[in-house]
Tab-separated table of N, CA and C in Angstrom:
chain	number	residue	atom	x	y	z
A	1	MET	N	0.841	-1.184	0.000
A	1	MET	CA	0.000	0.000	0.000
A	1	MET	C	0.886	1.247	0.000
A	2	LYS	N	0.533	2.193	-0.847
A	2	LYS	CA	1.268	3.450	-0.882
A	2	LYS	C	0.844	4.322	0.283
A	3	ASP	N	1.790	5.113	0.757
A	3	ASP	CA	1.481	6.058	1.815
A	3	ASP	C	2.123	7.388	1.441
A	4	TYR	N	1.835	8.387	2.208
A	4	TYR	CA	2.367	9.715	1.934
A	4	TYR	C	3.850	9.792	2.281
A	5	HIS	N	4.583	10.485	1.437
A	5	HIS	CA	6.003	10.714	1.659
A	5	HIS	C	6.175	11.673	2.842
A	6	ILE	N	7.140	11.387	3.697
A	6	ILE	CA	7.430	12.230	4.857
A	6	ILE	C	8.851	12.760	4.743
A	7	ASN	N	8.997	14.075	4.847
A	7	ASN	CA	10.315	14.702	4.926
A	7	ASN	C	10.656	14.895	6.396
A	8	VAL	N	11.911	14.673	6.754
A	8	VAL	CA	12.369	14.927	8.118
A	8	VAL	C	13.658	15.731	8.020
A	9	PHE	N	13.710	16.830	8.763
A	9	PHE	CA	14.919	17.655	8.752
A	9	PHE	C	15.111	18.315	10.107
A	10	TYR	N	16.358	18.693	10.376
A	10	TYR	CA	16.677	19.363	11.631
A	10	TYR	C	16.493	20.863	11.450
A	11	SER	N	15.861	21.499	12.427
A	11	SER	CA	15.650	22.941	12.408
A	11	SER	C	16.497	23.587	13.500
A	12	ASP	N	17.475	24.377	13.097
A	12	ASP	CA	18.288	25.102	14.079
A	12	ASP	C	17.425	26.066	14.893
A	13	ASP	N	16.478	26.723	14.227
A	13	ASP	CA	15.617	27.680	14.926
A	13	ASP	C	14.794	27.015	16.026
A	14	ASP	N	14.296	25.814	15.744
A	14	ASP	CA	13.454	25.109	16.709
A	14	ASP	C	14.248	24.173	17.615
A	15	GLU	N	15.511	23.957	17.257
A	15	GLU	CA	16.385	23.042	17.996
A	15	GLU	C	15.771	21.657	18.121
A	16	GLY	N	15.262	21.171	17.013
A	16	GLY	CA	14.664	19.846	16.972
A	16	GLY	C	14.351	19.468	15.545
A	17	TYR	N	13.687	18.349	15.400
A	17	TYR	CA	13.381	17.806	14.080
A	17	TYR	C	11.952	18.138	13.674
A	18	ILE	N	11.800	18.419	12.399
A	18	ILE	CA	10.501	18.695	11.807
A	18	ILE	C	10.215	17.581	10.805
A	19	ALA	N	9.022	17.037	10.862
A	19	ALA	CA	8.562	16.078	9.859
A	19	ALA	C	7.350	16.699	9.177
A	20	ASP	N	7.323	16.638	7.862
A	20	ASP	CA	6.165	17.159	7.149
A	20	ASP	C	5.773	16.221	6.017
A	21	ILE	N	4.518	16.360	5.603
A	21	ILE	CA	3.976	15.571	4.509
A	21	ILE	C	3.609	16.553	3.397
A	22	PRO	N	4.450	16.647	2.357
A	22	PRO	CA	4.223	17.652	1.313
A	22	PRO	C	2.863	17.557	0.619
A	23	ASP	N	2.333	16.351	0.474
A	23	ASP	CA	1.050	16.201	-0.214
A	23	ASP	C	-0.131	16.717	0.598
A	24	LEU	N	0.049	16.858	1.909
A	24	LEU	CA	-1.022	17.348	2.786
A	24	LEU	C	-0.606	18.731	3.292
A	25	LYS	N	-1.124	19.750	2.642
A	25	LYS	CA	-0.706	21.124	2.917
A	25	LYS	C	-0.795	21.462	4.409
A	26	PHE	N	0.293	21.973	4.942
A	26	PHE	CA	0.433	22.400	6.335
A	26	PHE	C	0.424	21.250	7.347
A	27	CYS	N	0.656	20.029	6.907
A	27	CYS	CA	0.691	18.887	7.824
A	27	CYS	C	2.144	18.652	8.235
A	28	SER	N	2.464	19.032	9.472
A	28	SER	CA	3.826	18.877	9.964
A	28	SER	C	3.813	18.680	11.471
A	29	ALA	N	4.976	18.271	11.994
A	29	ALA	CA	5.082	18.034	13.433
A	29	ALA	C	6.529	18.200	13.868
A	30	PHE	N	6.718	18.377	15.161
A	30	PHE	CA	8.024	18.599	15.769
A	30	PHE	C	8.366	17.432	16.686
A	31	GLY	N	9.676	17.145	16.803
A	31	GLY	CA	10.136	16.153	17.763
A	31	GLY	C	11.587	16.402	18.135
A	32	GLU	N	11.970	15.969	19.313
A	32	GLU	CA	13.361	16.132	19.742
A	32	GLU	C	14.291	15.171	19.005
A	33	THR	N	13.721	14.092	18.439
A	33	THR	CA	14.479	13.151	17.617
A	33	THR	C	13.708	12.938	16.321
A	34	PRO	N	14.379	12.419	15.293
A	34	PRO	CA	13.645	12.142	14.048
A	34	PRO	C	12.492	11.162	14.261
A	35	GLU	N	12.712	10.161	15.108
A	35	GLU	CA	11.675	9.158	15.356
A	35	GLU	C	10.432	9.773	15.996
A	36	VAL	N	10.648	10.670	16.949
A	36	VAL	CA	9.515	11.335	17.604
A	36	VAL	C	8.779	12.223	16.600
A	37	ALA	N	9.518	12.929	15.769
A	37	ALA	CA	8.888	13.794	14.766
A	37	ALA	C	8.019	12.983	13.812
A	38	VAL	N	8.504	11.806	13.406
A	38	VAL	CA	7.715	10.959	12.504
A	38	VAL	C	6.473	10.431	13.213
A	39	ARG	N	6.603	10.001	14.457
A	39	ARG	CA	5.421	9.546	15.202
A	39	ARG	C	4.389	10.666	15.315
A	40	GLU	N	4.860	11.869	15.606
A	40	GLU	CA	3.949	13.008	15.756
A	40	GLU	C	3.279	13.386	14.434
A	41	VAL	N	4.019	13.292	13.334
A	41	VAL	CA	3.402	13.652	12.051
A	41	VAL	C	2.388	12.586	11.625
A	42	GLN	N	2.552	11.361	12.069
A	42	GLN	CA	1.533	10.337	11.799
A	42	GLN	C	0.221	10.696	12.503
A	43	ILE	N	0.330	11.230	13.709
A	43	ILE	CA	-0.863	11.697	14.438
A	43	ILE	C	-1.479	12.890	13.716
A	44	ALA	N	-0.621	13.814	13.274
A	44	ALA	CA	-1.108	14.988	12.537
A	44	ALA	C	-1.772	14.566	11.231
A	45	LYS	N	-1.211	13.558	10.560
A	45	LYS	CA	-1.798	13.066	9.309
A	45	LYS	C	-3.210	12.531	9.558
A	46	SER	N	-3.384	11.750	10.607
A	46	SER	CA	-4.709	11.218	10.918
A	46	SER	C	-5.711	12.338	11.170
A	47	ALA	N	-5.279	13.351	11.920
A	47	ALA	CA	-6.163	14.484	12.200
A	47	ALA	C	-6.471	15.265	10.925
A	48	TRP	N	-5.470	15.442	10.060
A	48	TRP	CA	-5.648	16.162	8.802
A	48	TRP	C	-6.685	15.448	7.943
A	49	LEU	N	-6.511	14.124	7.801
A	49	LEU	CA	-7.428	13.350	6.961
A	49	LEU	C	-8.838	13.337	7.537
A	50	GLU	N	-8.941	13.226	8.848
A	50	GLU	CA	-10.253	13.237	9.506
A	50	GLU	C	-10.957	14.576	9.293
A	51	ALA	N	-10.218	15.671	9.439
A	51	ALA	CA	-10.803	17.003	9.238
A	51	ALA	C	-11.221	17.195	7.786
A	52	ALA	N	-10.404	16.708	6.857
A	52	ALA	CA	-10.750	16.841	5.438
A	52	ALA	C	-12.037	16.079	5.125
A	53	GLN	N	-12.155	14.876	5.663
A	53	GLN	CA	-13.374	14.095	5.428
A	53	GLN	C	-14.596	14.785	6.030
A	54	ALA	N	-14.441	15.323	7.226
A	54	ALA	CA	-15.565	15.962	7.922
A	54	ALA	C	-16.044	17.216	7.200
A	55	THR	N	-15.133	17.911	6.530
A	55	THR	CA	-15.500	19.167	5.863
A	55	THR	C	-15.693	19.021	4.361
A	56	GLY	N	-15.471	17.815	3.839
A	56	GLY	CA	-15.626	17.603	2.407
A	56	GLY	C	-14.467	18.102	1.579
A	57	LYS	N	-13.369	18.401	2.226
A	57	LYS	CA	-12.172	18.864	1.505
A	57	LYS	C	-11.587	17.698	0.712
A	58	PRO	N	-11.141	17.940	-0.525
A	58	PRO	CA	-10.556	16.851	-1.298
A	58	PRO	C	-9.273	16.334	-0.641
A	59	ILE	N	-9.108	15.037	-0.674
A	59	ILE	CA	-7.908	14.410	-0.109
A	59	ILE	C	-7.012	13.984	-1.267
A	60	PRO	N	-5.815	14.551	-1.345
A	60	PRO	CA	-4.926	14.195	-2.457
A	60	PRO	C	-4.424	12.758	-2.328
A	61	LEU	N	-4.213	12.132	-3.465
A	61	LEU	CA	-3.632	10.803	-3.461
A	61	LEU	C	-2.160	10.890	-3.070
A	62	PRO	N	-1.642	9.866	-2.391
A	62	PRO	CA	-0.212	9.871	-2.072
A	62	PRO	C	0.609	9.806	-3.352
A	63	ARG	N	1.662	10.601	-3.394
A	63	ARG	CA	2.577	10.586	-4.534
A	63	ARG	C	3.988	10.438	-3.999
A	64	TYR	N	4.700	9.481	-4.514
A	64	TYR	CA	6.090	9.294	-4.128
A	64	TYR	C	6.953	10.041	-5.123
A	65	ARG	N	7.763	10.944	-4.617
A	65	ARG	CA	8.610	11.756	-5.483
A	65	ARG	C	10.070	11.569	-5.057
A	66	PRO	N	10.696	10.530	-5.536
A	66	PRO	CA	12.088	10.321	-5.121
A	66	PRO	C	13.008	11.352	-5.749
A	67	ILE	N	14.054	11.663	-5.038
A	67	ILE	CA	15.105	12.541	-5.556
A	67	ILE	C	16.229	11.632	-6.002
A	68	ILE	N	16.615	11.761	-7.251
A	68	ILE	CA	17.657	10.896	-7.794
A	68	ILE	C	18.931	11.716	-7.944
A	69	TYR	N	19.957	11.240	-7.265
A	69	TYR	CA	21.269	11.885	-7.359
A	69	TYR	C	22.159	11.074	-8.267
A	70	GLN	N	22.881	11.762	-9.130
A	70	GLN	CA	23.817	11.075	-10.016
A	70	GLN	C	25.221	11.567	-9.725
A	71	ALA	N	26.142	10.642	-9.662
A	71	ALA	CA	27.542	10.997	-9.424
A	71	ALA	C	28.085	11.712	-10.657
A	72	SER	N	28.921	12.696	-10.417
A	72	SER	CA	29.503	13.448	-11.552
A	72	SER	C	30.651	12.703	-12.156
């Protein structure tokens, strides 16, 4: 089963990790570790999807967008 892509990065300003789901606008979460940030964004994803269903907002399909690096 496909799922939404999650980005995880360290934020110097927040002094912690941010996880976000690009396909779900404004769906993000904070954690002191990458693992905590991912767990928190899974909770945010559930809330996002529930709110979208309740309000009739369209839910985008998950899209996997890999970044391909090529050696020079």
